mmCIF file of C-alpha atoms in Angstrom:
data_model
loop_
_atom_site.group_PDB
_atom_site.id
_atom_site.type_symbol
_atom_site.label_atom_id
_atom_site.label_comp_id
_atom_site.label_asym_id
_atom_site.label_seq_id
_atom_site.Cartn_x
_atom_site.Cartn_y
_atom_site.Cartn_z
ATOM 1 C CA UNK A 1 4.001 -26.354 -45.085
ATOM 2 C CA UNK A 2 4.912 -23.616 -42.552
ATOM 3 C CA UNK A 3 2.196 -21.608 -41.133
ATOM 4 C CA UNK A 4 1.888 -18.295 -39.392
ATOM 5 C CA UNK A 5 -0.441 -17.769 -36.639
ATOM 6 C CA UNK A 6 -1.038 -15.763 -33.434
ATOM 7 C CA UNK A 7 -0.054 -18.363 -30.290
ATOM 8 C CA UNK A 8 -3.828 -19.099 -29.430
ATOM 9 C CA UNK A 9 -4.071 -19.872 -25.287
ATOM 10 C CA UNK A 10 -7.569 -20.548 -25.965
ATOM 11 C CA UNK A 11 -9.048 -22.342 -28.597
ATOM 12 C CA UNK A 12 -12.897 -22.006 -29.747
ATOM 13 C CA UNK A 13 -13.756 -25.685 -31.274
ATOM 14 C CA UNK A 14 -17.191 -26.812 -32.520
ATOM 15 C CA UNK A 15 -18.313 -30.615 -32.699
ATOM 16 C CA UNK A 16 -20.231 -31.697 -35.396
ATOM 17 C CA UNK A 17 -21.615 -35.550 -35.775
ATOM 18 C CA UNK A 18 -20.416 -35.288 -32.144
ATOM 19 C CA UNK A 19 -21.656 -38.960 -31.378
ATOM 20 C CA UNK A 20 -20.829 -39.849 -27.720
ATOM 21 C CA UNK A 21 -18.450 -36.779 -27.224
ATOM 22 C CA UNK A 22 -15.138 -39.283 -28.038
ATOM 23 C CA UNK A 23 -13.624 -36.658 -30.770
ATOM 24 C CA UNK A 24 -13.987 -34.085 -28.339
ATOM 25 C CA UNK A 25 -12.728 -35.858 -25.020
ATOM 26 C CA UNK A 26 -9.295 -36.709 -27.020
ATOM 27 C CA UNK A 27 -9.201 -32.792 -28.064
ATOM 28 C CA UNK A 28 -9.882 -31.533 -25.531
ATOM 29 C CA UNK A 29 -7.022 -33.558 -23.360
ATOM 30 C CA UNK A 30 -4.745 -32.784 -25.993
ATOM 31 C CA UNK A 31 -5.354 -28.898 -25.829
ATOM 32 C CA UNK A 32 -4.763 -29.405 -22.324
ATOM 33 C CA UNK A 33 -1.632 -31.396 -22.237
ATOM 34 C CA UNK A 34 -0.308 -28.169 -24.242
ATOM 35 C CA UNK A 35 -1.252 -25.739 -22.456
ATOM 36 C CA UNK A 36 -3.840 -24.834 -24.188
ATOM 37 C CA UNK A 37 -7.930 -24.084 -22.866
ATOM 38 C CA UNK A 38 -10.783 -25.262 -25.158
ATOM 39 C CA UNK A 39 -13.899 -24.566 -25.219
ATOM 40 C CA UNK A 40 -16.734 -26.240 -27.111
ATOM 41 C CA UNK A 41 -18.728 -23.165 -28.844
ATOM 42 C CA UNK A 42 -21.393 -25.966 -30.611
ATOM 43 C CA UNK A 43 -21.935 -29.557 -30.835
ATOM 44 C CA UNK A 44 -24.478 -31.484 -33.203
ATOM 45 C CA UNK A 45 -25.755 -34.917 -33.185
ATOM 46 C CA UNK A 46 -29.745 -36.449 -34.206
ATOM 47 C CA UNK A 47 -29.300 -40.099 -32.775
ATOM 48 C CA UNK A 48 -30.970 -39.763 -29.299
ATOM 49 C CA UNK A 49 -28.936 -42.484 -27.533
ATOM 50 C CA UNK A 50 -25.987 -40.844 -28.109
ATOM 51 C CA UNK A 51 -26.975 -37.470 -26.994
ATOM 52 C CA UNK A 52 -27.898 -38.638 -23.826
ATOM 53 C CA UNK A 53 -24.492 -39.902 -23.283
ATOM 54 C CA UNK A 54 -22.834 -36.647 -24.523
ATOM 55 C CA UNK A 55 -25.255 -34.671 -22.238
ATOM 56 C CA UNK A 56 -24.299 -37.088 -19.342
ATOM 57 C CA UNK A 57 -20.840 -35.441 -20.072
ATOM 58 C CA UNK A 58 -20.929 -32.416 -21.144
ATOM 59 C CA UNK A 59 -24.300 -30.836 -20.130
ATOM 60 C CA UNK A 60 -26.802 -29.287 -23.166
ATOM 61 C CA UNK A 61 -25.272 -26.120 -23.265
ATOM 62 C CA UNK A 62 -24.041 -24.776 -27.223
ATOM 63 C CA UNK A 63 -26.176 -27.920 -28.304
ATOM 64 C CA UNK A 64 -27.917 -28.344 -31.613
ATOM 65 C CA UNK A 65 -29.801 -31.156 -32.686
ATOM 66 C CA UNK A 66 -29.755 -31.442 -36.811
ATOM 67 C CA UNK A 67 -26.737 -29.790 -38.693
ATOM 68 C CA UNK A 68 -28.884 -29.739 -41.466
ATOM 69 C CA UNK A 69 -31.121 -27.640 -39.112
ATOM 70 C CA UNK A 70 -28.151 -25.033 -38.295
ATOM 71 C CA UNK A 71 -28.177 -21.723 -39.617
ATOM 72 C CA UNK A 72 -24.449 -20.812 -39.743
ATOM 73 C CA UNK A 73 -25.091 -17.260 -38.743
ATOM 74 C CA UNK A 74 -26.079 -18.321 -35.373
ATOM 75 C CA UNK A 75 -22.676 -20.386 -34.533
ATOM 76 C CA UNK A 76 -20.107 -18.549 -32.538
ATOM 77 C CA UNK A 77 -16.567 -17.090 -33.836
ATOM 78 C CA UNK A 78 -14.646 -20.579 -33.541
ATOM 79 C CA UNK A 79 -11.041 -21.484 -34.415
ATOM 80 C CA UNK A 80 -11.220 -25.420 -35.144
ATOM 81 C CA UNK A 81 -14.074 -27.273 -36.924
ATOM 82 C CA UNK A 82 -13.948 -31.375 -35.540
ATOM 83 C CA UNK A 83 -16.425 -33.742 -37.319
ATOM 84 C CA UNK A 84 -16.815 -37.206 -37.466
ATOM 85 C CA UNK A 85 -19.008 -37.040 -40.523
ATOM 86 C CA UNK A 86 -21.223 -40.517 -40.875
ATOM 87 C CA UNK A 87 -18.674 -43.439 -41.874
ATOM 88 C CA UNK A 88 -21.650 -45.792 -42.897
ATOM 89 C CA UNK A 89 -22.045 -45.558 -46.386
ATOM 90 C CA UNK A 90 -17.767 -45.712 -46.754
ATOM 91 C CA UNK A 91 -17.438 -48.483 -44.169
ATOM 92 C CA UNK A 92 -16.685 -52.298 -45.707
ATOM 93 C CA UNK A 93 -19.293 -53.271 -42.671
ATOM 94 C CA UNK A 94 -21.815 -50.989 -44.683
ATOM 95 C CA UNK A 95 -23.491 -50.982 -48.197
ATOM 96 C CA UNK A 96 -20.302 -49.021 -49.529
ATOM 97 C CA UNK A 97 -22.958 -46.738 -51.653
ATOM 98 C CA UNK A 98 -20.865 -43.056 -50.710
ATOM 99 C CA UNK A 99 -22.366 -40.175 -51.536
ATOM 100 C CA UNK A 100 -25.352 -41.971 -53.063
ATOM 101 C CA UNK A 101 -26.599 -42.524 -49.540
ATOM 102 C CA UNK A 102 -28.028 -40.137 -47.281
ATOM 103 C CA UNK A 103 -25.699 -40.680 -44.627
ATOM 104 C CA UNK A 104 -23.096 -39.936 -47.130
ATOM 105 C CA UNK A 105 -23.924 -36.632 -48.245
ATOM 106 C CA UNK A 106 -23.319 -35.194 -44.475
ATOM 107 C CA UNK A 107 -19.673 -34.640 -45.741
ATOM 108 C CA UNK A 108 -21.632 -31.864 -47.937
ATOM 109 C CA UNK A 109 -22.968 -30.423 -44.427
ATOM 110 C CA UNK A 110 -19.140 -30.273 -42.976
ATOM 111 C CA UNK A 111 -18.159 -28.552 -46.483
ATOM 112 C CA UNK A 112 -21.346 -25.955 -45.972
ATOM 113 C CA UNK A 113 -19.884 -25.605 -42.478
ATOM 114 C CA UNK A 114 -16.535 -24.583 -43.528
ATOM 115 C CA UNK A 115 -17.130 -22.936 -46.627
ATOM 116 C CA UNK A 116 -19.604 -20.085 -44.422
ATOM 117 C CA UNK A 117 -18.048 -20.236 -41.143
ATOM 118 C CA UNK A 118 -14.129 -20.372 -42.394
ATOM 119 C CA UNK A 119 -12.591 -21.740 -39.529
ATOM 120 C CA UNK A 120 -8.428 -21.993 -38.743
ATOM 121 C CA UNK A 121 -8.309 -25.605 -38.758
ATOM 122 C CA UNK A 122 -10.488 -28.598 -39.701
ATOM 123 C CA UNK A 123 -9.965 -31.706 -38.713
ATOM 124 C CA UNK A 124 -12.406 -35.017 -39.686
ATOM 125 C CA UNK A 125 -12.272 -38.721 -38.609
ATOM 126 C CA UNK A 126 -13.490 -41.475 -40.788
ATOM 127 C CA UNK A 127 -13.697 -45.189 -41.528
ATOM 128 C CA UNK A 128 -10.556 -46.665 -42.684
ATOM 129 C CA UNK A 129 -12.398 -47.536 -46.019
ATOM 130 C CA UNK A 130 -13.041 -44.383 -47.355
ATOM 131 C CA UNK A 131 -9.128 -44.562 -48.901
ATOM 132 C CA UNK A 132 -10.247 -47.026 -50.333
ATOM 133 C CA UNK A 133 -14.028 -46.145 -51.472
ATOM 134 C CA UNK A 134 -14.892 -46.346 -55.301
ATOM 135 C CA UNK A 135 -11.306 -46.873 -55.802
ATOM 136 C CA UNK A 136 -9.797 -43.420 -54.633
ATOM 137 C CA UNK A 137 -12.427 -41.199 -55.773
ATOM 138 C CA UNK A 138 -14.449 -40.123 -53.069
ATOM 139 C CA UNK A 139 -11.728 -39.726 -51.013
ATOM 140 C CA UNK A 140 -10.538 -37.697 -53.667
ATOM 141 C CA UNK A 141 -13.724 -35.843 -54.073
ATOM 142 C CA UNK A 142 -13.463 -35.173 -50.669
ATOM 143 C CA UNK A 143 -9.835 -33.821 -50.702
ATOM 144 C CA UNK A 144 -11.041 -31.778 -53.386
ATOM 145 C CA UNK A 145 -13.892 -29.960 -52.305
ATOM 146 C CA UNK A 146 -11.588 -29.065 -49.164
ATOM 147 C CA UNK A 147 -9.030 -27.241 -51.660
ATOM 148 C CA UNK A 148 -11.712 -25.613 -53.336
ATOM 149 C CA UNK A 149 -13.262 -24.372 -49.626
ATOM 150 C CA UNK A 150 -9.382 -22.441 -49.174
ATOM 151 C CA UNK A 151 -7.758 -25.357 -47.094
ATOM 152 C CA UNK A 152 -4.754 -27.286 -47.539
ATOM 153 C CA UNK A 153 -5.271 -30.520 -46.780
ATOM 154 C CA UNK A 154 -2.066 -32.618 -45.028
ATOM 155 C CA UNK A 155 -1.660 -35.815 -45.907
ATOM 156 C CA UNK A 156 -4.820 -37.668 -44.852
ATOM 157 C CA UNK A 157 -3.600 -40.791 -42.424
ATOM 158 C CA UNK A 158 -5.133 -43.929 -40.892
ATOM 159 C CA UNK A 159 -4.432 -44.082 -37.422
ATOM 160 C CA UNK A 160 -4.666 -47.383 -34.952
ATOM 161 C CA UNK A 161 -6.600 -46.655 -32.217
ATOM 162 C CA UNK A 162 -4.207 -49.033 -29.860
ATOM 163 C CA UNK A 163 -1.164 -46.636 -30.282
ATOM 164 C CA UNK A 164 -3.190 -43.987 -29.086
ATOM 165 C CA UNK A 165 -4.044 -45.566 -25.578
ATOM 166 C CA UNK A 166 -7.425 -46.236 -27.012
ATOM 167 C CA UNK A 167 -8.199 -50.427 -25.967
ATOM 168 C CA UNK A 168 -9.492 -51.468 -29.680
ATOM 169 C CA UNK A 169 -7.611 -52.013 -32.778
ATOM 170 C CA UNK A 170 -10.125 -49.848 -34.635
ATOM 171 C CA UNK A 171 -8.041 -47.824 -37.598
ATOM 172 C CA UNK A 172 -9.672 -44.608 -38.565
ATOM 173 C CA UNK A 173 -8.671 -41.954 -40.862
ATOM 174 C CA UNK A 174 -7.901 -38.754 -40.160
ATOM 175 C CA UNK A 175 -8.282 -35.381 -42.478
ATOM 176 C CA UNK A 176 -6.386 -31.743 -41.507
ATOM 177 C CA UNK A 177 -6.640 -29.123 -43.440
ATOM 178 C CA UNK A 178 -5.321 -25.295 -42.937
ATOM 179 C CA UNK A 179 -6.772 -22.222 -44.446
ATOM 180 C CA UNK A 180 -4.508 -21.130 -46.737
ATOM 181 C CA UNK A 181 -4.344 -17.821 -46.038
ATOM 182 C CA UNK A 182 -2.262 -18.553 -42.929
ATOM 183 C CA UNK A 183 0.511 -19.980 -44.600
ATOM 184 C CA UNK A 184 3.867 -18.355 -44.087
ATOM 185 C CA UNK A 185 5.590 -16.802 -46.946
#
């Protein structure tokens, strides 16, 4: 698909299920290698371990604790939507129950996300095994709900963390989507 948009300098980016602050470190170097200036508008994350870390990094500024907690009327205009919605319940090193357990149903948090905030671009990071999960469907669920939301979804792929300069073989998979009403005619 071709896509028209204004050349953004800056890019507004929130960071849900922000973790240690990894999804947003490799963004944020990426913006930068093209030119481009972030800046982080919101981040959310509950486990308290983590958010030390990610406050070690990146201060407490734009910082929420629960999405589930967020009213979406108090997050700033934003361009690009990162999660790294919990992999748990999709992950062969987990129970493999999906959406039947709690940390599964955050995907429906993302969704809420997009579907009132409408951002540009989404982009998600998951377990390798979600491809796989109940034999296609809830990735398929997920690819779904996405299209419904008004986003075309590119072709979800698994990545290997080691061709990335990343020192781990981890293989995670990746989901863009665009809003469709910026495709090109």
């Amino acid at each position: 698909y071709k896509y028209s948009y204004s050349v953004m300098k800056k890019i507004k980016f929130i960071d849900l299920f922000s973790g240690l602050g990894g999804f947003r470190i490799g963004f944020e170097e990426s913006c930068k290698q093209k030119g481009y200036e972030s800046s982080c508008v919101l981040s959310s994350e509950i486990k308290e371990h983590a958010i030390k870390v990610y406050f070690d990094n990146f201060g407490k500024e734009n910082f929420y604790h629960d999405i589930k907690k967020i009213d979406n009327k108090e997050i700033p205009d934003f361009d690009i939507l990162l999660a790294g919605f919990p992999c748990q319940s999709f992950s062969s090193a987990g129970n493999r129950k999906g959406f039947l357990d709690t940390r599964g149903t955050l995907f429906f948090e993302f969704a809420r996300a997009i579907k009132e905030c409408k951002p540009k671009v989404i982009v998600a990071e998951n377990v390798r095994g979600l491809v796989s999960h109940d034999k296609g469907k809830t990735l398929e669920t997920i690819s779904n709900v996405i299209d419904e939301l008004g986003y075309d979804l590119v072709k979800p792929q698994v990545l290997k963390a080691i061709f990335y300069q990343v020192p781990q073989k981890r293989e995670r998979l990746f989901l863009v989507g665009i809003r469709k009403n910026l495709k090109a005619s």
